[in-house]
PDB file of C-alpha atoms in Angstrom:
ATOM      1  CA  UNK A   1       0.028  -0.007  -0.218  1.00 95.00           C
ATOM      2  CA  UNK A   2       1.569   3.313  -1.250  1.00 98.00           C
ATOM      3  CA  UNK A   3       0.705   6.508   1.294  1.00 98.00           C
ATOM      4  CA  UNK A   4      -0.251   9.417  -0.812  1.00 98.00           C
ATOM      5  CA  UNK A   5      -0.658  12.869   0.451  1.00 98.00           C
ATOM      6  CA  UNK A   6      -1.718  15.856  -1.577  1.00 98.00           C
ATOM      7  CA  UNK A   7      -0.784  19.635  -1.448  1.00 98.00           C
ATOM      8  CA  UNK A   8      -3.632  21.422  -2.985  1.00 96.00           C
ATOM      9  CA  UNK A   9      -7.434  21.664  -2.371  1.00 94.00           C
ATOM     10  CA  UNK A  10      -8.360  23.351  -5.587  1.00 91.00           C
ATOM     11  CA  UNK A  11     -10.333  22.285  -8.897  1.00 91.00           C
ATOM     12  CA  UNK A  12      -7.726  19.702 -10.468  1.00 94.00           C
ATOM     13  CA  UNK A  13      -6.987  18.696  -6.744  1.00 94.00           C
ATOM     14  CA  UNK A  14     -10.227  16.923  -6.846  1.00 96.00           C
ATOM     15  CA  UNK A  15      -8.963  14.481  -9.671  1.00 97.00           C
ATOM     16  CA  UNK A  16      -5.643  13.595  -7.142  1.00 98.00           C
ATOM     17  CA  UNK A  17      -8.091  13.043  -4.421  1.00 98.00           C
ATOM     18  CA  UNK A  18     -10.342  10.709  -6.472  1.00 98.00           C
ATOM     19  CA  UNK A  19      -7.620   8.815  -8.004  1.00 98.00           C
ATOM     20  CA  UNK A  20      -5.644   8.033  -4.754  1.00 98.00           C
ATOM     21  CA  UNK A  21      -8.715   7.613  -2.523  1.00 98.00           C
ATOM     22  CA  UNK A  22     -10.139   5.484  -4.985  1.00 97.00           C
ATOM     23  CA  UNK A  23      -7.488   2.624  -5.983  1.00 98.00           C
ATOM     24  CA  UNK A  24      -6.945  -0.574  -3.775  1.00 97.00           C
ATOM     25  CA  UNK A  25      -3.225  -0.047  -3.608  1.00 98.00           C
ATOM     26  CA  UNK A  26      -3.152   3.305  -2.333  1.00 98.00           C
ATOM     27  CA  UNK A  27      -4.017   5.174   0.738  1.00 98.00           C
ATOM     28  CA  UNK A  28      -5.009   8.865   0.811  1.00 98.00           C
ATOM     29  CA  UNK A  29      -3.528   9.692   4.212  1.00 98.00           C
ATOM     30  CA  UNK A  30      -4.007  13.940   4.123  1.00 98.00           C
ATOM     31  CA  UNK A  31      -4.588  16.772   1.896  1.00 98.00           C
ATOM     32  CA  UNK A  32      -3.020  20.110   2.575  1.00 97.00           C
ATOM     33  CA  UNK A  33      -4.784  23.266   1.366  1.00 93.00           C
ATOM     34  CA  UNK A  34      -4.611  27.101   1.898  1.00 90.00           C
ATOM     35  CA  UNK A  35      -8.321  27.499   2.818  1.00 92.00           C
ATOM     36  CA  UNK A  36      -9.201  25.437   6.059  1.00 92.00           C
ATOM     37  CA  UNK A  37     -12.916  25.439   5.434  1.00 93.00           C
ATOM     38  CA  UNK A  38     -12.172  24.259   1.815  1.00 94.00           C
ATOM     39  CA  UNK A  39      -9.692  21.732   2.739  1.00 96.00           C
ATOM     40  CA  UNK A  40     -11.600  20.259   5.529  1.00 96.00           C
ATOM     41  CA  UNK A  41     -14.567  19.785   3.030  1.00 97.00           C
ATOM     42  CA  UNK A  42     -12.272  18.131   0.402  1.00 97.00           C
ATOM     43  CA  UNK A  43     -10.550  15.817   3.127  1.00 97.00           C
ATOM     44  CA  UNK A  44     -14.102  14.743   4.606  1.00 97.00           C
ATOM     45  CA  UNK A  45     -15.452  13.897   0.799  1.00 97.00           C
ATOM     46  CA  UNK A  46     -12.336  11.447   0.506  1.00 97.00           C
ATOM     47  CA  UNK A  47     -11.950  10.235   3.925  1.00 97.00           C
ATOM     48  CA  UNK A  48      -8.597  11.833   4.919  1.00 98.00           C
ATOM     49  CA  UNK A  49      -7.362  14.344   7.320  1.00 97.00           C
ATOM     50  CA  UNK A  50      -6.987  17.871   6.345  1.00 98.00           C
ATOM     51  CA  UNK A  51      -3.586  19.638   7.427  1.00 96.00           C
ATOM     52  CA  UNK A  52      -3.148  23.200   7.671  1.00 91.00           C
ATOM     53  CA  UNK A  53       0.819  23.134   7.803  1.00 92.00           C
ATOM     54  CA  UNK A  54       3.338  21.228   5.485  1.00 95.00           C
ATOM     55  CA  UNK A  55       5.765  20.155   8.152  1.00 95.00           C
ATOM     56  CA  UNK A  56       2.933  18.587   9.867  1.00 96.00           C
ATOM     57  CA  UNK A  57       1.567  16.643   7.087  1.00 97.00           C
ATOM     58  CA  UNK A  58       4.725  15.069   6.645  1.00 97.00           C
ATOM     59  CA  UNK A  59       5.504  14.266  10.154  1.00 97.00           C
ATOM     60  CA  UNK A  60       2.049  13.005  10.922  1.00 97.00           C
ATOM     61  CA  UNK A  61       0.873  11.362   7.685  1.00 97.00           C
ATOM     62  CA  UNK A  62       4.466  10.188   6.677  1.00 97.00           C
ATOM     63  CA  UNK A  63       3.258   9.759   2.886  1.00 98.00           C
ATOM     64  CA  UNK A  64       5.700   7.742   0.610  1.00 98.00           C
ATOM     65  CA  UNK A  65       4.368   9.955  -2.393  1.00 98.00           C
ATOM     66  CA  UNK A  66       3.416  13.694  -2.349  1.00 98.00           C
ATOM     67  CA  UNK A  67       1.258  15.122  -5.317  1.00 98.00           C
ATOM     68  CA  UNK A  68       1.235  18.864  -5.792  1.00 97.00           C
ATOM     69  CA  UNK A  69      -1.469  20.636  -7.422  1.00 96.00           C
ATOM     70  CA  UNK A  70      -1.250  24.255  -6.473  1.00 93.00           C
ATOM     71  CA  UNK A  71      -1.993  27.512  -8.529  1.00 91.00           C
ATOM     72  CA  UNK A  72       0.233  27.694 -11.509  1.00 92.00           C
ATOM     73  CA  UNK A  73       2.400  30.531 -10.282  1.00 91.00           C
ATOM     74  CA  UNK A  74       2.770  29.212  -6.813  1.00 92.00           C
ATOM     75  CA  UNK A  75       4.406  26.227  -7.538  1.00 95.00           C
ATOM     76  CA  UNK A  76       8.080  26.866  -6.569  1.00 96.00           C
ATOM     77  CA  UNK A  77       8.667  27.457  -2.937  1.00 96.00           C
ATOM     78  CA  UNK A  78       6.462  24.429  -1.697  1.00 96.00           C
ATOM     79  CA  UNK A  79       8.006  21.745  -4.130  1.00 97.00           C
ATOM     80  CA  UNK A  80      11.809  22.925  -3.175  1.00 98.00           C
ATOM     81  CA  UNK A  81      10.323  22.674   0.790  1.00 97.00           C
ATOM     82  CA  UNK A  82       9.176  19.295  -0.086  1.00 98.00           C
ATOM     83  CA  UNK A  83      12.005  18.183  -2.002  1.00 98.00           C
ATOM     84  CA  UNK A  84      14.496  19.001   0.803  1.00 97.00           C
ATOM     85  CA  UNK A  85      12.213  17.395   3.251  1.00 97.00           C
ATOM     86  CA  UNK A  86      12.803  14.367   1.211  1.00 96.00           C
ATOM     87  CA  UNK A  87       9.545  13.648  -0.264  1.00 98.00           C
ATOM     88  CA  UNK A  88       8.792  11.821  -3.350  1.00 98.00           C
ATOM     89  CA  UNK A  89       6.606  14.151  -5.804  1.00 98.00           C
ATOM     90  CA  UNK A  90       4.168  13.915  -8.365  1.00 98.00           C
ATOM     91  CA  UNK A  91       3.935  17.881  -9.511  1.00 98.00           C
ATOM     92  CA  UNK A  92       1.407  19.325 -12.073  1.00 98.00           C
ATOM     93  CA  UNK A  93       2.368  21.306 -14.846  1.00 97.00           C
ATOM     94  CA  UNK A  94       3.728  23.997 -15.143  1.00 98.00           C
ATOM     95  CA  UNK A  95       6.808  23.019 -13.359  1.00 98.00           C
ATOM     96  CA  UNK A  96       7.494  26.893 -12.458  1.00 98.00           C
ATOM     97  CA  UNK A  97       7.796  29.892 -14.399  1.00 98.00           C
ATOM     98  CA  UNK A  98      11.444  30.663 -13.971  1.00 97.00           C
ATOM     99  CA  UNK A  99      14.053  28.663 -15.545  1.00 98.00           C
ATOM    100  CA  UNK A 100      16.508  29.411 -12.800  1.00 98.00           C
ATOM    101  CA  UNK A 101      13.743  28.159 -10.303  1.00 98.00           C
ATOM    102  CA  UNK A 102      13.519  24.955 -12.249  1.00 98.00           C
ATOM    103  CA  UNK A 103      16.936  24.315 -12.666  1.00 98.00           C
ATOM    104  CA  UNK A 104      17.177  25.118  -8.510  1.00 98.00           C
ATOM    105  CA  UNK A 105      14.320  22.065  -8.084  1.00 98.00           C
ATOM    106  CA  UNK A 106      16.076  19.873 -10.505  1.00 98.00           C
ATOM    107  CA  UNK A 107      19.339  19.982  -8.843  1.00 98.00           C
ATOM    108  CA  UNK A 108      17.708  19.627  -5.074  1.00 98.00           C
ATOM    109  CA  UNK A 109      15.773  16.351  -6.202  1.00 98.00           C
ATOM    110  CA  UNK A 110      18.962  15.027  -7.693  1.00 98.00           C
ATOM    111  CA  UNK A 111      20.931  15.678  -4.933  1.00 97.00           C
ATOM    112  CA  UNK A 112      17.959  14.066  -2.645  1.00 96.00           C
ATOM    113  CA  UNK A 113      17.565  11.111  -5.074  1.00 96.00           C
ATOM    114  CA  UNK A 114      13.728  12.345  -5.186  1.00 97.00           C
ATOM    115  CA  UNK A 115      11.448  10.569  -7.418  1.00 98.00           C
ATOM    116  CA  UNK A 116      10.155  13.570  -9.188  1.00 98.00           C
ATOM    117  CA  UNK A 117       7.404  13.244 -11.805  1.00 98.00           C
ATOM    118  CA  UNK A 118       5.320  15.800 -13.595  1.00 98.00           C
ATOM    119  CA  UNK A 119       1.666  15.203 -14.965  1.00 98.00           C
ATOM    120  CA  UNK A 120       1.895  15.799 -18.678  1.00 98.00           C
ATOM    121  CA  UNK A 121      -1.290  13.699 -18.656  1.00 98.00           C
ATOM    122  CA  UNK A 122      -2.037  14.020 -22.280  1.00 98.00           C
ATOM    123  CA  UNK A 123       0.494  11.658 -23.505  1.00 98.00           C
ATOM    124  CA  UNK A 124      -1.632   8.985 -21.793  1.00 98.00           C
ATOM    125  CA  UNK A 125      -4.861   9.509 -24.099  1.00 98.00           C
ATOM    126  CA  UNK A 126      -5.789   6.676 -26.111  1.00 98.00           C
ATOM    127  CA  UNK A 127      -5.339   8.590 -29.384  1.00 98.00           C
ATOM    128  CA  UNK A 128      -1.963  10.056 -28.384  1.00 98.00           C
ATOM    129  CA  UNK A 129      -0.812   6.390 -27.505  1.00 98.00           C
ATOM    130  CA  UNK A 130      -1.992   5.264 -30.840  1.00 98.00           C
ATOM    131  CA  UNK A 131      -0.184   8.137 -32.669  1.00 98.00           C
ATOM    132  CA  UNK A 132       3.323   7.142 -30.769  1.00 98.00           C
ATOM    133  CA  UNK A 133       2.915   3.901 -31.739  1.00 98.00           C
ATOM    134  CA  UNK A 134       2.290   4.272 -35.296  1.00 98.00           C
ATOM    135  CA  UNK A 135       4.989   6.925 -35.701  1.00 98.00           C
ATOM    136  CA  UNK A 136       7.514   4.435 -33.656  1.00 98.00           C
ATOM    137  CA  UNK A 137       6.602   1.780 -36.100  1.00 98.00           C
ATOM    138  CA  UNK A 138       7.424   3.714 -39.299  1.00 98.00           C
ATOM    139  CA  UNK A 139       3.728   4.081 -40.501  1.00 98.00           C
ATOM    140  CA  UNK A 140       4.162   7.592 -41.529  1.00 98.00           C
ATOM    141  CA  UNK A 141       7.570   7.282 -42.807  1.00 98.00           C
ATOM    142  CA  UNK A 142      10.004  10.229 -42.400  1.00 98.00           C
ATOM    143  CA  UNK A 143       8.130  12.996 -40.519  1.00 98.00           C
ATOM    144  CA  UNK A 144       7.689  16.088 -42.287  1.00 98.00           C
ATOM    145  CA  UNK A 145       5.396  18.464 -40.468  1.00 98.00           C
ATOM    146  CA  UNK A 146       3.417  18.641 -37.251  1.00 98.00           C
ATOM    147  CA  UNK A 147       0.828  21.082 -35.924  1.00 98.00           C
ATOM    148  CA  UNK A 148      -0.669  21.628 -32.472  1.00 98.00           C
ATOM    149  CA  UNK A 149      -3.456  23.911 -31.963  1.00 98.00           C
ATOM    150  CA  UNK A 150      -5.382  24.305 -28.421  1.00 98.00           C
ATOM    151  CA  UNK A 151      -7.449  27.135 -27.187  1.00 97.00           C
ATOM    152  CA  UNK A 152     -10.060  27.554 -24.024  1.00 97.00           C
ATOM    153  CA  UNK A 153     -10.984  30.256 -21.829  1.00 97.00           C
ATOM    154  CA  UNK A 154      -8.517  32.535 -20.167  1.00 95.00           C
ATOM    155  CA  UNK A 155      -7.047  31.402 -16.992  1.00 91.00           C
ATOM    156  CA  UNK A 156      -5.710  34.705 -15.961  1.00 92.00           C
ATOM    157  CA  UNK A 157      -2.581  35.262 -13.756  1.00 90.00           C
ATOM    158  CA  UNK A 158       0.075  37.267 -12.731  1.00 93.00           C
ATOM    159  CA  UNK A 159       2.527  36.521 -15.775  1.00 95.00           C
ATOM    160  CA  UNK A 160       1.862  38.019 -19.312  1.00 97.00           C
ATOM    161  CA  UNK A 161       3.052  34.609 -20.676  1.00 98.00           C
ATOM    162  CA  UNK A 162       0.358  32.554 -18.603  1.00 97.00           C
ATOM    163  CA  UNK A 163      -0.902  30.821 -21.685  1.00 97.00           C
ATOM    164  CA  UNK A 164       2.214  29.799 -23.096  1.00 98.00           C
ATOM    165  CA  UNK A 165       3.761  28.737 -20.130  1.00 98.00           C
ATOM    166  CA  UNK A 166       1.231  27.090 -18.120  1.00 97.00           C
ATOM    167  CA  UNK A 167      -1.514  25.614 -20.898  1.00 97.00           C
ATOM    168  CA  UNK A 168       0.890  25.104 -24.270  1.00 98.00           C
ATOM    169  CA  UNK A 169       3.415  23.341 -22.284  1.00 98.00           C
ATOM    170  CA  UNK A 170       1.520  20.453 -23.104  1.00 98.00           C
ATOM    171  CA  UNK A 171       1.764  21.137 -26.748  1.00 98.00           C
ATOM    172  CA  UNK A 172       5.477  21.414 -26.669  1.00 98.00           C
ATOM    173  CA  UNK A 173       5.787  18.279 -24.785  1.00 98.00           C
ATOM    174  CA  UNK A 174       3.275  16.359 -27.140  1.00 98.00           C
ATOM    175  CA  UNK A 175       5.146  17.823 -30.113  1.00 98.00           C
ATOM    176  CA  UNK A 176       8.497  16.626 -28.931  1.00 98.00           C
ATOM    177  CA  UNK A 177       7.076  13.261 -27.700  1.00 98.00           C
ATOM    178  CA  UNK A 178       5.918  12.526 -31.253  1.00 98.00           C
ATOM    179  CA  UNK A 179       8.526  14.533 -33.491  1.00 98.00           C
ATOM    180  CA  UNK A 180      11.609  14.464 -31.441  1.00 98.00           C
ATOM    181  CA  UNK A 181      13.445  17.682 -30.424  1.00 98.00           C
ATOM    182  CA  UNK A 182      12.598  21.000 -31.356  1.00 98.00           C
ATOM    183  CA  UNK A 183      15.689  22.859 -32.652  1.00 98.00           C
ATOM    184  CA  UNK A 184      14.482  26.536 -33.228  1.00 98.00           C
ATOM    185  CA  UNK A 185      11.261  28.710 -32.588  1.00 98.00           C
ATOM    186  CA  UNK A 186       9.771  31.853 -34.220  1.00 98.00           C
ATOM    187  CA  UNK A 187       7.213  33.769 -32.482  1.00 98.00           C
ATOM    188  CA  UNK A 188       4.052  35.676 -33.108  1.00 98.00           C
ATOM    189  CA  UNK A 189       2.008  37.062 -29.984  1.00 98.00           C
ATOM    190  CA  UNK A 190      -1.080  39.130 -29.480  1.00 98.00           C
ATOM    191  CA  UNK A 191      -2.052  41.067 -26.408  1.00 97.00           C
ATOM    192  CA  UNK A 192      -5.319  42.554 -27.942  1.00 95.00           C
ATOM    193  CA  UNK A 193      -7.891  41.158 -25.778  1.00 96.00           C
ATOM    194  CA  UNK A 194      -6.767  41.752 -21.887  1.00 95.00           C
ATOM    195  CA  UNK A 195      -3.317  42.940 -21.880  1.00 94.00           C
ATOM    196  CA  UNK A 196      -1.517  39.329 -21.538  1.00 97.00           C
ATOM    197  CA  UNK A 197      -0.408  37.603 -24.592  1.00 98.00           C
ATOM    198  CA  UNK A 198      -3.395  35.284 -24.770  1.00 98.00           C
ATOM    199  CA  UNK A 199      -2.821  34.034 -28.198  1.00 98.00           C
ATOM    200  CA  UNK A 200       0.346  32.829 -29.843  1.00 98.00           C
ATOM    201  CA  UNK A 201       1.328  31.079 -32.881  1.00 98.00           C
ATOM    202  CA  UNK A 202       4.977  29.447 -33.452  1.00 98.00           C
ATOM    203  CA  UNK A 203       6.855  28.454 -36.129  1.00 98.00           C
ATOM    204  CA  UNK A 204       9.232  25.297 -35.269  1.00 98.00           C
ATOM    205  CA  UNK A 205      12.057  23.530 -36.774  1.00 98.00           C
ATOM    206  CA  UNK A 206      12.832  20.031 -35.513  1.00 98.00           C
ATOM    207  CA  UNK A 207      16.282  18.580 -35.143  1.00 98.00           C
ATOM    208  CA  UNK A 208      15.336  15.811 -37.534  1.00 97.00           C
ATOM    209  CA  UNK A 209      14.700  18.571 -40.422  1.00 98.00           C
ATOM    210  CA  UNK A 210      10.559  18.531 -39.949  1.00 98.00           C
ATOM    211  CA  UNK A 211       8.992  21.671 -39.476  1.00 98.00           C
ATOM    212  CA  UNK A 212       5.971  22.466 -37.234  1.00 98.00           C
ATOM    213  CA  UNK A 213       3.374  24.878 -35.905  1.00 98.00           C
ATOM    214  CA  UNK A 214       1.837  25.542 -32.720  1.00 98.00           C
ATOM    215  CA  UNK A 215      -1.407  27.904 -31.928  1.00 98.00           C
ATOM    216  CA  UNK A 216      -2.223  28.368 -28.595  1.00 98.00           C
ATOM    217  CA  UNK A 217      -5.128  30.648 -27.185  1.00 98.00           C
ATOM    218  CA  UNK A 218      -6.853  32.177 -23.967  1.00 98.00           C
ATOM    219  CA  UNK A 219      -9.333  33.759 -26.782  1.00 97.00           C
ATOM    220  CA  UNK A 220     -11.320  30.774 -27.294  1.00 97.00           C
ATOM    221  CA  UNK A 221     -13.931  28.590 -25.898  1.00 97.00           C
ATOM    222  CA  UNK A 222     -13.257  24.927 -24.663  1.00 96.00           C
ATOM    223  CA  UNK A 223     -16.899  24.424 -25.726  1.00 96.00           C
ATOM    224  CA  UNK A 224     -16.051  24.503 -29.436  1.00 97.00           C
ATOM    225  CA  UNK A 225     -15.525  21.392 -30.891  1.00 94.00           C
ATOM    226  CA  UNK A 226     -12.293  20.731 -32.182  1.00 94.00           C
ATOM    227  CA  UNK A 227     -10.794  22.918 -29.410  1.00 96.00           C
ATOM    228  CA  UNK A 228      -7.695  20.652 -29.611  1.00 97.00           C
ATOM    229  CA  UNK A 229      -6.195  19.164 -32.935  1.00 98.00           C
ATOM    230  CA  UNK A 230      -2.733  17.521 -33.782  1.00 98.00           C
ATOM    231  CA  UNK A 231      -1.613  16.662 -37.176  1.00 98.00           C
ATOM    232  CA  UNK A 232       1.428  14.865 -37.992  1.00 98.00           C
ATOM    233  CA  UNK A 233       2.639  14.378 -41.691  1.00 98.00           C
ATOM    234  CA  UNK A 234       5.110  11.881 -43.149  1.00 98.00           C
ATOM    235  CA  UNK A 235       6.286  10.614 -46.426  1.00 98.00           C
ATOM    236  CA  UNK A 236       4.187   7.520 -46.063  1.00 98.00           C
ATOM    237  CA  UNK A 237       1.115   8.661 -44.249  1.00 98.00           C
ATOM    238  CA  UNK A 238      -0.494  11.078 -41.799  1.00 98.00           C
ATOM    239  CA  UNK A 239      -2.250  11.289 -38.452  1.00 98.00           C
ATOM    240  CA  UNK A 240      -4.686  13.202 -36.666  1.00 98.00           C
ATOM    241  CA  UNK A 241      -5.677  13.638 -33.135  1.00 98.00           C
ATOM    242  CA  UNK A 242      -8.893  15.320 -32.326  1.00 98.00           C
ATOM    243  CA  UNK A 243      -9.737  16.893 -28.620  1.00 98.00           C
ATOM    244  CA  UNK A 244      -7.346  14.651 -27.234  1.00 98.00           C
ATOM    245  CA  UNK A 245      -9.505  11.666 -26.315  1.00 98.00           C
ATOM    246  CA  UNK A 246     -12.594  11.819 -29.362  1.00 97.00           C
ATOM    247  CA  UNK A 247     -10.467  10.575 -32.516  1.00 98.00           C
ATOM    248  CA  UNK A 248      -7.359   9.118 -33.737  1.00 98.00           C
ATOM    249  CA  UNK A 249      -7.260   8.820 -37.456  1.00 98.00           C
ATOM    250  CA  UNK A 250      -4.403   7.223 -39.583  1.00 98.00           C
ATOM    251  CA  UNK A 251      -4.258   7.899 -43.524  1.00 98.00           C
ATOM    252  CA  UNK A 252      -1.742   6.328 -45.995  1.00 97.00           C
ATOM    253  CA  UNK A 253      -0.622   8.545 -48.898  1.00 97.00           C
ATOM    254  CA  UNK A 254      -2.374   7.976 -52.200  1.00 96.00           C
ATOM    255  CA  UNK A 255      -5.110   6.062 -50.213  1.00 97.00           C
ATOM    256  CA  UNK A 256      -8.477   7.326 -50.086  1.00 97.00           C
ATOM    257  CA  UNK A 257      -9.627   5.011 -47.204  1.00 97.00           C
ATOM    258  CA  UNK A 258      -8.514   5.895 -43.522  1.00 97.00           C
ATOM    259  CA  UNK A 259      -8.281   4.035 -40.026  1.00 97.00           C
ATOM    260  CA  UNK A 260     -10.348   5.856 -37.380  1.00 98.00           C
ATOM    261  CA  UNK A 261     -10.182   5.116 -33.832  1.00 98.00           C
ATOM    262  CA  UNK A 262     -13.081   6.366 -31.439  1.00 98.00           C
ATOM    263  CA  UNK A 263     -14.351   5.031 -28.154  1.00 97.00           C
ATOM    264  CA  UNK A 264     -16.810   2.144 -28.623  1.00 96.00           C
ATOM    265  CA  UNK A 265     -20.138   2.288 -26.707  1.00 95.00           C
ATOM    266  CA  UNK A 266     -18.845   0.472 -23.353  1.00 96.00           C
ATOM    267  CA  UNK A 267     -15.395   2.480 -23.598  1.00 95.00           C
ATOM    268  CA  UNK A 268     -16.329   5.408 -21.252  1.00 95.00           C
ATOM    269  CA  UNK A 269     -12.764   5.172 -19.715  1.00 96.00           C
ATOM    270  CA  UNK A 270     -11.054   5.907 -23.125  1.00 97.00           C
ATOM    271  CA  UNK A 271     -13.340   8.889 -24.168  1.00 96.00           C
ATOM    272  CA  UNK A 272     -13.021  10.710 -20.560  1.00 96.00           C
ATOM    273  CA  UNK A 273      -9.982  13.032 -20.583  1.00 96.00           C
ATOM    274  CA  UNK A 274      -9.863  12.858 -16.607  1.00 97.00           C
ATOM    275  CA  UNK A 275      -9.073   9.076 -17.029  1.00 97.00           C
ATOM    276  CA  UNK A 276      -5.715  10.344 -18.809  1.00 98.00           C
ATOM    277  CA  UNK A 277      -4.550  11.144 -15.537  1.00 98.00           C
ATOM    278  CA  UNK A 278      -5.659   7.806 -14.069  1.00 98.00           C
ATOM    279  CA  UNK A 279      -3.345   6.215 -16.828  1.00 98.00           C
ATOM    280  CA  UNK A 280      -0.568   8.192 -15.826  1.00 98.00           C
ATOM    281  CA  UNK A 281      -0.567   7.319 -12.280  1.00 98.00           C
ATOM    282  CA  UNK A 282      -0.739   3.668 -13.029  1.00 98.00           C
ATOM    283  CA  UNK A 283       2.511   3.780 -14.765  1.00 98.00           C
ATOM    284  CA  UNK A 284       3.917   6.138 -12.137  1.00 98.00           C
ATOM    285  CA  UNK A 285       3.149   3.769  -9.342  1.00 98.00           C
ATOM    286  CA  UNK A 286       4.393   0.914 -11.329  1.00 98.00           C
ATOM    287  CA  UNK A 287       7.766   2.862 -11.875  1.00 98.00           C
ATOM    288  CA  UNK A 288       7.839   4.025  -8.408  1.00 98.00           C
ATOM    289  CA  UNK A 289       7.578   0.888  -6.687  1.00 98.00           C
ATOM    290  CA  UNK A 290      10.320  -0.870  -8.993  1.00 98.00           C
ATOM    291  CA  UNK A 291      12.725   1.918  -8.060  1.00 97.00           C
ATOM    292  CA  UNK A 292      12.688   3.045 -11.524  1.00 98.00           C
ATOM    293  CA  UNK A 293      12.430   6.874 -12.806  1.00 97.00           C
ATOM    294  CA  UNK A 294       9.125   8.110 -13.354  1.00 98.00           C
ATOM    295  CA  UNK A 295       7.609   7.624 -16.649  1.00 98.00           C
ATOM    296  CA  UNK A 296       7.550  11.544 -17.558  1.00 98.00           C
ATOM    297  CA  UNK A 297      10.215  13.246 -15.097  1.00 98.00           C
ATOM    298  CA  UNK A 298      10.100  16.644 -13.950  1.00 98.00           C
ATOM    299  CA  UNK A 299      12.743  17.478 -16.459  1.00 98.00           C
ATOM    300  CA  UNK A 300      10.060  17.451 -19.237  1.00 98.00           C
ATOM    301  CA  UNK A 301       8.427  20.446 -17.150  1.00 98.00           C
ATOM    302  CA  UNK A 302      11.869  22.141 -17.776  1.00 98.00           C
ATOM    303  CA  UNK A 303      12.191  21.405 -20.926  1.00 98.00           C
ATOM    304  CA  UNK A 304       8.730  22.879 -22.204  1.00 98.00           C
ATOM    305  CA  UNK A 305       9.556  25.854 -20.026  1.00 98.00           C
ATOM    306  CA  UNK A 306      12.861  26.376 -22.033  1.00 98.00           C
ATOM    307  CA  UNK A 307      11.049  26.601 -25.206  1.00 98.00           C
ATOM    308  CA  UNK A 308       8.444  28.888 -23.726  1.00 98.00           C
ATOM    309  CA  UNK A 309      11.378  31.178 -23.089  1.00 98.00           C
ATOM    310  CA  UNK A 310      12.954  30.640 -26.463  1.00 98.00           C
ATOM    311  CA  UNK A 311       9.493  31.491 -27.940  1.00 98.00           C
ATOM    312  CA  UNK A 312       9.385  34.683 -25.665  1.00 98.00           C
ATOM    313  CA  UNK A 313      12.960  35.797 -26.702  1.00 98.00           C
ATOM    314  CA  UNK A 314      11.858  35.407 -30.368  1.00 98.00           C
ATOM    315  CA  UNK A 315       8.886  37.466 -29.884  1.00 98.00           C
ATOM    316  CA  UNK A 316      10.817  40.231 -27.934  1.00 98.00           C
ATOM    317  CA  UNK A 317      13.693  40.289 -30.569  1.00 98.00           C
ATOM    318  CA  UNK A 318      12.003  39.551 -33.662  1.00 98.00           C
ATOM    319  CA  UNK A 319      14.516  36.595 -34.333  1.00 98.00           C
ATOM    320  CA  UNK A 320      14.064  33.172 -34.756  1.00 98.00           C
ATOM    321  CA  UNK A 321      15.773  31.443 -31.480  1.00 98.00           C
ATOM    322  CA  UNK A 322      17.848  28.139 -31.545  1.00 98.00           C
ATOM    323  CA  UNK A 323      17.027  25.805 -28.728  1.00 97.00           C
ATOM    324  CA  UNK A 324      19.793  23.310 -27.645  1.00 85.00           C
TER     325      UNK A 324
END
């Protein structure tokens, strides 16, 4: 039985609580939140103990694993404190907003030997699992271009680049997961709606010679069909993913028929976006118990942040920026 504590009692923190309270092989031993009443209600709903203090949580609950799901721009100090206390971690994206802070976290985790995972759960959606398999098997041939589009309502924060860093980090991660390392970035951004750079358009060059685009917006709506779309073209075929969990389509060059995956009538789990997190947790716990590295290390969060900062530099200088 793996003992799990949660730091964060907000909206997505409910998914953490649902998963770790509901599994037969984990025990939810405590929840720490910033608002006592809200934290107490969340803990009561999932049969665990609320905590007002991080030190007390660690001392009394003695978790094997701590998950962190705090507001996007408030990750650094609690995460560093947890690492220095010797906790093993699953953190929500983004890792942080500042590259120096990311490096401090990773260095501290390396020194402590911390199990340090980040929740890029999109990788575990059924269409993306199928997309990765098709690419790895060579079904598309040599990749030529990749496209990511993702837009919804604004999650306003202190940073003018919140959309780029906290939401489009999924795009950076998925594009590199499917297409390999991005070598350079060229950016356009607009702040026409509320003063932050709420919509961005990036041109990408991959190390393997492919090119790509990333369009991300906080000026759209998650209610729109096709709010997320991914397309990967190769010399022998093309694949598309619609709305993360909705549809996977594979086409062969020159053929007018296609292979399409959509979840069947009784396959509710595969059409459920929240279940992508359950799938990631299953893989994560398997690695954790075997003493292996996490399936998605926090370094992936640092990499997405590096690409975001390259995009910011490109926009501010008007030049293409190489990314090592």
